[in-house]
PDB file of C-alpha atoms in Angstrom:
ATOM      1  CA  MET F  15      36.290   4.002  -1.486  1.00 60.00           C
ATOM      2  CA  SER F  16      33.893   3.510  -4.326  1.00 85.00           C
ATOM      3  CA  TYR F  17      30.699   5.830  -4.607  1.00 94.00           C
ATOM      4  CA  ASN F  18      27.393   4.532  -5.209  1.00 96.00           C
ATOM      5  CA  ASP F  19      25.453   7.156  -6.171  1.00 96.00           C
ATOM      6  CA  ARG F  20      22.227   5.437  -7.970  1.00 96.00           C
ATOM      7  CA  PHE F  21      19.524   6.950  -5.766  1.00 97.00           C
ATOM      8  CA  VAL F  22      20.506  10.609  -6.509  1.00 97.00           C
ATOM      9  CA  ARG F  23      21.076  10.020 -10.192  1.00 97.00           C
ATOM     10  CA  ALA F  24      17.624   8.077  -9.990  1.00 97.00           C
ATOM     11  CA  CYS F  25      16.023  11.257  -8.625  1.00 96.00           C
ATOM     12  CA  ARG F  26      17.595  13.344 -11.251  1.00 96.00           C
ATOM     13  CA  LYS F  27      15.911  11.038 -13.626  1.00 95.00           C
ATOM     14  CA  GLU F  28      19.093  10.052 -15.175  1.00 96.00           C
ATOM     15  CA  SER F  29      19.914   6.869 -16.424  1.00 95.00           C
ATOM     16  CA  VAL F  30      21.029   3.747 -13.832  1.00 96.00           C
ATOM     17  CA  ASP F  31      21.375   0.178 -14.126  1.00 96.00           C
ATOM     18  CA  ARG F  32      18.301  -0.208 -11.672  1.00 93.00           C
ATOM     19  CA  VAL F  33      15.718   1.999  -9.751  1.00 90.00           C
ATOM     20  CA  PRO F  34      15.854   1.939  -6.663  1.00 90.00           C
ATOM     21  CA  VAL F  35      12.460   1.136  -4.154  1.00 90.00           C
ATOM     22  CA  TRP F  36      11.854   1.813  -0.466  1.00 85.00           C
ATOM     23  CA  TYR F  37      10.730  -0.548   1.881  1.00 81.00           C
ATOM     24  CA  MET F  38       9.494   1.005   4.552  1.00 76.00           C
ATOM     25  CA  ARG F  39      10.715  -1.057   7.619  1.00 74.00           C
ATOM     26  CA  GLN F  40      11.438   0.031  11.188  1.00 77.00           C
ATOM     27  CA  ALA F  41      15.000  -1.556  12.709  1.00 80.00           C
ATOM     28  CA  GLY F  42      13.248  -2.486  15.375  1.00 79.00           C
ATOM     29  CA  ARG F  43      11.026  -4.846  13.980  1.00 83.00           C
ATOM     30  CA  TYR F  44      14.238  -6.804  11.990  1.00 85.00           C
ATOM     31  CA  ASP F  45      17.269  -5.578  13.724  1.00 91.00           C
ATOM     32  CA  PRO F  46      18.776  -7.681  17.114  1.00 93.00           C
ATOM     33  CA  GLU F  47      21.509  -5.381  17.336  1.00 95.00           C
ATOM     34  CA  TYR F  48      19.437  -2.477  17.066  1.00 94.00           C
ATOM     35  CA  ARG F  49      16.454  -3.795  19.618  1.00 94.00           C
ATOM     36  CA  LYS F  50      19.879  -4.224  22.359  1.00 95.00           C
ATOM     37  CA  ILE F  51      21.089  -0.603  21.820  1.00 96.00           C
ATOM     38  CA  LYS F  52      17.071   0.490  22.413  1.00 93.00           C
ATOM     39  CA  GLU F  53      17.161  -1.969  25.420  1.00 94.00           C
ATOM     40  CA  ARG F  54      19.895   1.284  26.902  1.00 96.00           C
ATOM     41  CA  TYR F  55      19.060   4.036  25.069  1.00 95.00           C
ATOM     42  CA  SER F  56      15.696   5.794  24.174  1.00 93.00           C
ATOM     43  CA  LEU F  57      15.162   7.395  20.620  1.00 93.00           C
ATOM     44  CA  LEU F  58      16.046  10.475  21.515  1.00 94.00           C
ATOM     45  CA  GLU F  59      19.515   9.595  23.986  1.00 96.00           C
ATOM     46  CA  ILE F  60      20.490   8.046  20.637  1.00 97.00           C
ATOM     47  CA  CYS F  61      19.986  11.565  19.115  1.00 96.00           C
ATOM     48  CA  ARG F  62      21.546  13.537  21.146  1.00 97.00           C
ATOM     49  CA  GLN F  63      25.205  11.354  20.668  1.00 98.00           C
ATOM     50  CA  PRO F  64      26.406  12.009  17.489  1.00 98.00           C
ATOM     51  CA  GLU F  65      28.737   9.154  17.523  1.00 98.00           C
ATOM     52  CA  LEU F  66      25.844   6.796  18.259  1.00 98.00           C
ATOM     53  CA  ALA F  67      23.377   8.362  16.319  1.00 98.00           C
ATOM     54  CA  ALA F  68      25.707   7.829  13.403  1.00 98.00           C
ATOM     55  CA  GLU F  69      26.648   3.987  14.093  1.00 97.00           C
ATOM     56  CA  VAL F  70      22.841   3.326  14.189  1.00 96.00           C
ATOM     57  CA  THR F  71      22.118   4.895  10.959  1.00 96.00           C
ATOM     58  CA  LEU F  72      24.949   3.268   9.191  1.00 96.00           C
ATOM     59  CA  MET F  73      23.927  -0.581  10.695  1.00 95.00           C
ATOM     60  CA  PRO F  74      21.265  -1.181   7.724  1.00 91.00           C
ATOM     61  CA  VAL F  75      23.876   0.403   4.831  1.00 94.00           C
ATOM     62  CA  ARG F  76      26.302  -2.060   6.053  1.00 94.00           C
ATOM     63  CA  LYS F  77      23.758  -5.304   6.920  1.00 93.00           C
ATOM     64  CA  LEU F  78      21.769  -4.674   3.897  1.00 91.00           C
ATOM     65  CA  ASP F  79      23.929  -2.968   0.835  1.00 91.00           C
ATOM     66  CA  VAL F  80      21.546  -0.925   0.541  1.00 93.00           C
ATOM     67  CA  ASP F  81      21.608   2.817  -1.509  1.00 96.00           C
ATOM     68  CA  ALA F  82      21.171   4.992   0.848  1.00 96.00           C
ATOM     69  CA  ALA F  83      21.041   5.792   4.247  1.00 96.00           C
ATOM     70  CA  ILE F  84      18.501   7.802   5.944  1.00 96.00           C
ATOM     71  CA  LEU F  85      19.627  10.039   8.914  1.00 97.00           C
ATOM     72  CA  TYR F  86      18.409   8.433  12.490  1.00 96.00           C
ATOM     73  CA  SER F  87      16.357  11.284  14.201  1.00 96.00           C
ATOM     74  CA  ASP F  88      12.891  12.336  14.772  1.00 95.00           C
ATOM     75  CA  ILE F  89      10.218  14.541  13.058  1.00 96.00           C
ATOM     76  CA  MET F  90      10.205  15.984  16.874  1.00 96.00           C
ATOM     77  CA  ASN F  91      13.603  16.492  17.387  1.00 96.00           C
ATOM     78  CA  PRO F  92      13.387  20.255  16.102  1.00 97.00           C
ATOM     79  CA  VAL F  93      10.583  21.861  17.833  1.00 97.00           C
ATOM     80  CA  ALA F  94      12.500  21.679  21.202  1.00 95.00           C
ATOM     81  CA  SER F  95      14.086  24.812  19.560  1.00 97.00           C
ATOM     82  CA  ILE F  96      11.057  26.768  19.408  1.00 97.00           C
ATOM     83  CA  GLY F  97       9.694  26.598  22.604  1.00 96.00           C
ATOM     84  CA  ILE F  98       7.724  23.203  23.250  1.00 96.00           C
ATOM     85  CA  ASP F  99       9.090  20.495  26.001  1.00 95.00           C
ATOM     86  CA  PHE F 100       7.953  16.887  24.460  1.00 94.00           C
ATOM     87  CA  ASP F 101       8.937  13.405  25.123  1.00 93.00           C
ATOM     88  CA  ILE F 102       8.585  10.239  22.649  1.00 91.00           C
ATOM     89  CA  VAL F 103       6.591   7.864  25.481  1.00 90.00           C
ATOM     90  CA  ALA F 104       6.960   4.466  24.485  1.00 84.00           C
ATOM     91  CA  ASN F 105       3.666   2.636  22.811  1.00 85.00           C
ATOM     92  CA  VAL F 106       2.274   6.844  22.617  1.00 91.00           C
ATOM     93  CA  GLY F 107       4.650   8.715  20.028  1.00 91.00           C
ATOM     94  CA  PRO F 108       5.262  12.454  20.328  1.00 94.00           C
ATOM     95  CA  VAL F 109       3.413  13.702  24.114  1.00 95.00           C
ATOM     96  CA  ILE F 110       3.503  17.593  24.157  1.00 96.00           C
ATOM     97  CA  ALA F 111       3.732  19.044  27.841  1.00 92.00           C
ATOM     98  CA  ASN F 112       2.770  22.590  26.551  1.00 92.00           C
ATOM     99  CA  PRO F 113       0.043  21.987  23.581  1.00 96.00           C
ATOM    100  CA  ILE F 114      -0.835  25.101  20.871  1.00 97.00           C
ATOM    101  CA  ARG F 115      -4.508  25.669  21.804  1.00 94.00           C
ATOM    102  CA  SER F 116      -4.785  29.517  21.282  1.00 97.00           C
ATOM    103  CA  ARG F 117      -2.801  32.412  18.958  1.00 97.00           C
ATOM    104  CA  ALA F 118      -0.750  33.359  22.281  1.00 98.00           C
ATOM    105  CA  ASP F 119       0.575  29.538  22.306  1.00 97.00           C
ATOM    106  CA  VAL F 120       1.115  30.395  18.636  1.00 98.00           C
ATOM    107  CA  GLU F 121       3.243  33.861  19.004  1.00 98.00           C
ATOM    108  CA  ARG F 122       5.466  32.468  21.725  1.00 97.00           C
ATOM    109  CA  LEU F 123       6.931  29.972  19.780  1.00 98.00           C
ATOM    110  CA  LYS F 124      10.814  31.096  18.731  1.00 97.00           C
ATOM    111  CA  PRO F 125      13.018  31.356  15.701  1.00 98.00           C
ATOM    112  CA  ILE F 126      14.913  27.856  15.331  1.00 98.00           C
ATOM    113  CA  ASP F 127      18.193  28.136  16.836  1.00 98.00           C
ATOM    114  CA  VAL F 128      19.575  24.733  14.124  1.00 98.00           C
ATOM    115  CA  GLU F 129      23.553  25.942  15.081  1.00 97.00           C
ATOM    116  CA  GLY F 130      22.728  26.579  18.978  1.00 97.00           C
ATOM    117  CA  ASP F 131      20.096  23.698  19.717  1.00 97.00           C
ATOM    118  CA  LEU F 132      20.660  20.895  17.515  1.00 98.00           C
ATOM    119  CA  SER F 133      24.267  21.042  16.842  1.00 98.00           C
ATOM    120  CA  HIS F 134      24.141  17.325  17.873  1.00 98.00           C
ATOM    121  CA  VAL F 135      21.803  16.162  14.533  1.00 98.00           C
ATOM    122  CA  LEU F 136      24.364  18.602  12.552  1.00 98.00           C
ATOM    123  CA  GLU F 137      27.687  16.642  14.021  1.00 98.00           C
ATOM    124  CA  THR F 138      26.086  13.075  13.183  1.00 98.00           C
ATOM    125  CA  ILE F 139      25.105  14.423   9.387  1.00 98.00           C
ATOM    126  CA  ARG F 140      29.264  15.519   9.223  1.00 98.00           C
ATOM    127  CA  ILE F 141      29.744  12.074  10.942  1.00 98.00           C
ATOM    128  CA  LEU F 142      27.800  10.375   8.098  1.00 98.00           C
ATOM    129  CA  ASP F 143      29.167  12.372   5.180  1.00 98.00           C
ATOM    130  CA  ARG F 144      32.854  11.250   6.106  1.00 97.00           C
ATOM    131  CA  GLU F 145      31.980   7.784   6.283  1.00 97.00           C
ATOM    132  CA  LEU F 146      29.037   6.733   3.804  1.00 97.00           C
ATOM    133  CA  ASP F 147      29.684   4.793   0.546  1.00 97.00           C
ATOM    134  CA  VAL F 148      25.824   6.093  -0.230  1.00 97.00           C
ATOM    135  CA  PRO F 149      23.928   8.980  -0.750  1.00 98.00           C
ATOM    136  CA  LEU F 150      22.267  10.664   3.119  1.00 98.00           C
ATOM    137  CA  ILE F 151      18.743  10.959   3.401  1.00 98.00           C
ATOM    138  CA  THR F 152      18.031  13.810   5.702  1.00 98.00           C
ATOM    139  CA  PHE F 153      14.477  14.704   6.537  1.00 98.00           C
ATOM    140  CA  ALA F 154      11.573  17.076   8.666  1.00 98.00           C
ATOM    141  CA  GLY F 155       8.677  16.848   9.773  1.00 97.00           C
ATOM    142  CA  ALA F 156       6.109  18.449   7.399  1.00 98.00           C
ATOM    143  CA  PRO F 157       3.974  21.645   9.505  1.00 98.00           C
ATOM    144  CA  PHE F 158       0.655  19.852   9.081  1.00 97.00           C
ATOM    145  CA  THR F 159       1.928  16.840  10.522  1.00 97.00           C
ATOM    146  CA  ILE F 160       3.930  18.560  12.982  1.00 97.00           C
ATOM    147  CA  ALA F 161       1.060  20.844  14.090  1.00 97.00           C
ATOM    148  CA  SER F 162      -1.017  18.198  14.795  1.00 96.00           C
ATOM    149  CA  TYR F 163       0.879  16.784  17.355  1.00 97.00           C
ATOM    150  CA  LEU F 164       1.586  20.194  18.754  1.00 97.00           C
ATOM    151  CA  ILE F 165      -1.820  21.130  18.958  1.00 97.00           C
ATOM    152  CA  GLU F 166      -3.416  17.500  20.381  1.00 97.00           C
ATOM    153  CA  GLY F 167      -0.829  16.968  22.161  1.00 96.00           C
ATOM    154  CA  ARG F 168      -0.258  13.554  21.562  1.00 94.00           C
ATOM    155  CA  PRO F 169      -0.909  11.242  18.432  1.00 93.00           C
ATOM    156  CA  SER F 170      -4.437  11.154  17.355  1.00 92.00           C
ATOM    157  CA  ARG F 171      -6.783   8.994  15.436  1.00 89.00           C
ATOM    158  CA  ASN F 172      -9.357  12.059  14.649  1.00 92.00           C
ATOM    159  CA  TYR F 173      -7.645  15.347  14.571  1.00 95.00           C
ATOM    160  CA  LEU F 174     -10.547  17.116  16.361  1.00 96.00           C
ATOM    161  CA  ARG F 175      -8.459  20.498  17.810  1.00 97.00           C
ATOM    162  CA  THR F 176      -6.412  20.377  14.753  1.00 97.00           C
ATOM    163  CA  LYS F 177      -9.323  20.777  12.480  1.00 97.00           C
ATOM    164  CA  GLU F 178     -11.459  22.900  15.230  1.00 97.00           C
ATOM    165  CA  MET F 179      -8.413  25.299  15.174  1.00 98.00           C
ATOM    166  CA  MET F 180      -8.330  25.400  11.030  1.00 97.00           C
ATOM    167  CA  TYR F 181     -11.879  25.977  10.282  1.00 97.00           C
ATOM    168  CA  GLY F 182     -12.390  28.080  13.715  1.00 98.00           C
ATOM    169  CA  ALA F 183      -9.421  29.982  14.112  1.00 98.00           C
ATOM    170  CA  PRO F 184      -7.962  30.048  10.458  1.00 98.00           C
ATOM    171  CA  ASP F 185      -5.633  33.447  11.371  1.00 98.00           C
ATOM    172  CA  VAL F 186      -3.980  31.100  14.362  1.00 98.00           C
ATOM    173  CA  TRP F 187      -3.534  27.833  11.984  1.00 98.00           C
ATOM    174  CA  HIS F 188      -2.455  30.171   8.797  1.00 98.00           C
ATOM    175  CA  LEU F 189       0.168  32.018  11.411  1.00 98.00           C
ATOM    176  CA  LEU F 190       1.315  28.629  13.163  1.00 98.00           C
ATOM    177  CA  MET F 191       2.079  26.662   9.799  1.00 98.00           C
ATOM    178  CA  ASP F 192       4.090  29.831   8.504  1.00 98.00           C
ATOM    179  CA  LYS F 193       6.321  29.313  11.994  1.00 98.00           C
ATOM    180  CA  LEU F 194       6.568  26.037  11.162  1.00 98.00           C
ATOM    181  CA  GLY F 195       7.315  26.270   7.520  1.00 98.00           C
ATOM    182  CA  ASP F 196      10.191  29.144   8.646  1.00 98.00           C
ATOM    183  CA  MET F 197      11.345  26.292  10.950  1.00 98.00           C
ATOM    184  CA  VAL F 198      11.504  23.496   8.861  1.00 98.00           C
ATOM    185  CA  ILE F 199      12.696  25.656   6.006  1.00 98.00           C
ATOM    186  CA  ALA F 200      16.075  26.736   8.476  1.00 98.00           C
ATOM    187  CA  TYR F 201      16.427  22.811   9.395  1.00 98.00           C
ATOM    188  CA  LEU F 202      16.904  21.663   5.756  1.00 98.00           C
ATOM    189  CA  ARG F 203      18.941  24.230   5.167  1.00 98.00           C
ATOM    190  CA  ALA F 204      21.704  23.462   7.838  1.00 98.00           C
ATOM    191  CA  HIS F 205      21.114  19.599   6.821  1.00 98.00           C
ATOM    192  CA  ILE F 206      22.058  20.260   3.390  1.00 98.00           C
ATOM    193  CA  ALA F 207      25.156  22.426   4.574  1.00 98.00           C
ATOM    194  CA  ALA F 208      26.252  20.167   7.226  1.00 98.00           C
ATOM    195  CA  GLY F 209      26.437  17.156   4.057  1.00 98.00           C
ATOM    196  CA  GLY F 210      22.960  15.883   3.620  1.00 98.00           C
ATOM    197  CA  LYS F 211      22.780  14.682  -0.048  1.00 98.00           C
ATOM    198  CA  ALA F 212      19.135  14.596  -0.473  1.00 98.00           C
ATOM    199  CA  ILE F 213      15.717  15.704   1.986  1.00 98.00           C
ATOM    200  CA  GLN F 214      12.274  14.344   2.908  1.00 97.00           C
ATOM    201  CA  LEU F 215       9.552  16.228   4.264  1.00 98.00           C
ATOM    202  CA  PHE F 216       7.555  13.554   5.878  1.00 96.00           C
ATOM    203  CA  ASP F 217       3.753  14.461   6.093  1.00 97.00           C
ATOM    204  CA  SER F 218       2.572  11.454   8.202  1.00 93.00           C
ATOM    205  CA  TRP F 219      -1.157  12.134   9.095  1.00 94.00           C
ATOM    206  CA  VAL F 220      -1.850  15.007   6.127  1.00 95.00           C
ATOM    207  CA  GLY F 221      -4.416  12.317   4.642  1.00 94.00           C
ATOM    208  CA  ALA F 222      -6.583  13.093   7.888  1.00 93.00           C
ATOM    209  CA  LEU F 223      -7.694  15.840   5.400  1.00 95.00           C
ATOM    210  CA  ALA F 224      -9.991  16.174   2.645  1.00 94.00           C
ATOM    211  CA  PRO F 225      -8.259  17.351  -0.864  1.00 95.00           C
ATOM    212  CA  ASP F 226      -9.852  20.362  -0.722  1.00 96.00           C
ATOM    213  CA  ASP F 227      -8.830  21.498   2.696  1.00 96.00           C
ATOM    214  CA  PHE F 228      -4.931  20.048   1.797  1.00 96.00           C
ATOM    215  CA  ARG F 229      -5.504  22.718  -0.965  1.00 97.00           C
ATOM    216  CA  HIS F 230      -6.426  25.551   1.257  1.00 98.00           C
ATOM    217  CA  PHE F 231      -4.689  24.629   5.007  1.00 98.00           C
ATOM    218  CA  VAL F 232      -1.381  22.719   4.268  1.00 98.00           C
ATOM    219  CA  LEU F 233      -0.381  23.420   0.569  1.00 98.00           C
ATOM    220  CA  PRO F 234       0.625  26.586   0.512  1.00 98.00           C
ATOM    221  CA  THR F 235       3.326  26.456   3.318  1.00 98.00           C
ATOM    222  CA  VAL F 236       4.815  23.043   1.811  1.00 98.00           C
ATOM    223  CA  GLU F 237       5.015  24.916  -1.528  1.00 98.00           C
ATOM    224  CA  ARG F 238       6.960  27.853   0.553  1.00 98.00           C
ATOM    225  CA  ILE F 239       9.188  25.305   1.844  1.00 98.00           C
ATOM    226  CA  PHE F 240       9.980  23.802  -1.602  1.00 98.00           C
ATOM    227  CA  ALA F 241      10.432  27.502  -3.445  1.00 98.00           C
ATOM    228  CA  GLU F 242      12.572  28.399  -0.675  1.00 98.00           C
ATOM    229  CA  LEU F 243      15.223  25.508  -0.630  1.00 98.00           C
ATOM    230  CA  SER F 244      15.154  25.714  -4.589  1.00 98.00           C
ATOM    231  CA  ASP F 245      18.231  27.124  -4.984  1.00 98.00           C
ATOM    232  CA  LEU F 246      20.025  23.811  -3.588  1.00 98.00           C
ATOM    233  CA  PRO F 247      20.615  21.608  -5.994  1.00 97.00           C
ATOM    234  CA  GLN F 248      20.179  18.321  -3.566  1.00 98.00           C
ATOM    235  CA  PRO F 249      16.841  16.585  -4.248  1.00 98.00           C
ATOM    236  CA  LYS F 250      13.633  17.186  -2.376  1.00 98.00           C
ATOM    237  CA  ILE F 251      11.198  14.430  -1.910  1.00 97.00           C
ATOM    238  CA  TYR F 252       7.489  15.482  -0.521  1.00 97.00           C
ATOM    239  CA  PHE F 253       6.371  12.474   1.330  1.00 94.00           C
ATOM    240  CA  PRO F 254       2.355  12.618   1.608  1.00 93.00           C
ATOM    241  CA  GLY F 255       2.015   9.482   4.524  1.00 86.00           C
ATOM    242  CA  VAL F 256      -1.214   7.448   5.779  1.00 82.00           C
ATOM    243  CA  GLY F 257      -4.612   7.302   3.713  1.00 85.00           C
ATOM    244  CA  SER F 258      -3.142  10.373   1.650  1.00 84.00           C
ATOM    245  CA  GLY F 259      -3.457   8.395  -1.733  1.00 78.00           C
TER     246      GLY F 259
END
């Protein structure tokens, strides 16, 4: 089986015959086969079944002949391992049963146990490493974006509780960011060990911050994540999302 490494070579600024581009399009909006699977299983149920999660990951690669695969997962998956009870609610998004509101809440968070609690994610990556003829991109949610869900308790438009903690209790905020940074580092390192060929850090909602707030409250943790993963040769991508220009 020939292996198409165009995406990885482009990430490394090596010569490529054409430059890969990314059009973000949810499978639920274009793929009837995926919509049928979602009629039977929720997102989290798919994630917990490695064979099924791998099959869903493979579907667009087979149908669209793209240059990379993106792991079928969700940015909230690792928080279950650190002591957060959550669900992905249809037409809402992540809903947290026990939101983070105090220093005691942050201190109760446990270190992540990737092998013990998230072995299904790693097994999905191993299956895909055997099956794919293109690189697999795996990902994690960035600490600010994860923190916004943990503090607000659900998706938000204004992030008032999040900013209240940042400005009103910066020591608590930085402790939370440190713990989430540790979670991300361990999670992504395990992805690479299982066979991921590139890693991406999604900071979907960091555009809600002013540039100075980003530099002070978020960037140090992002820089620490990439510094602590710098020994890994695989490409690493930071994706600041909506409104982050």
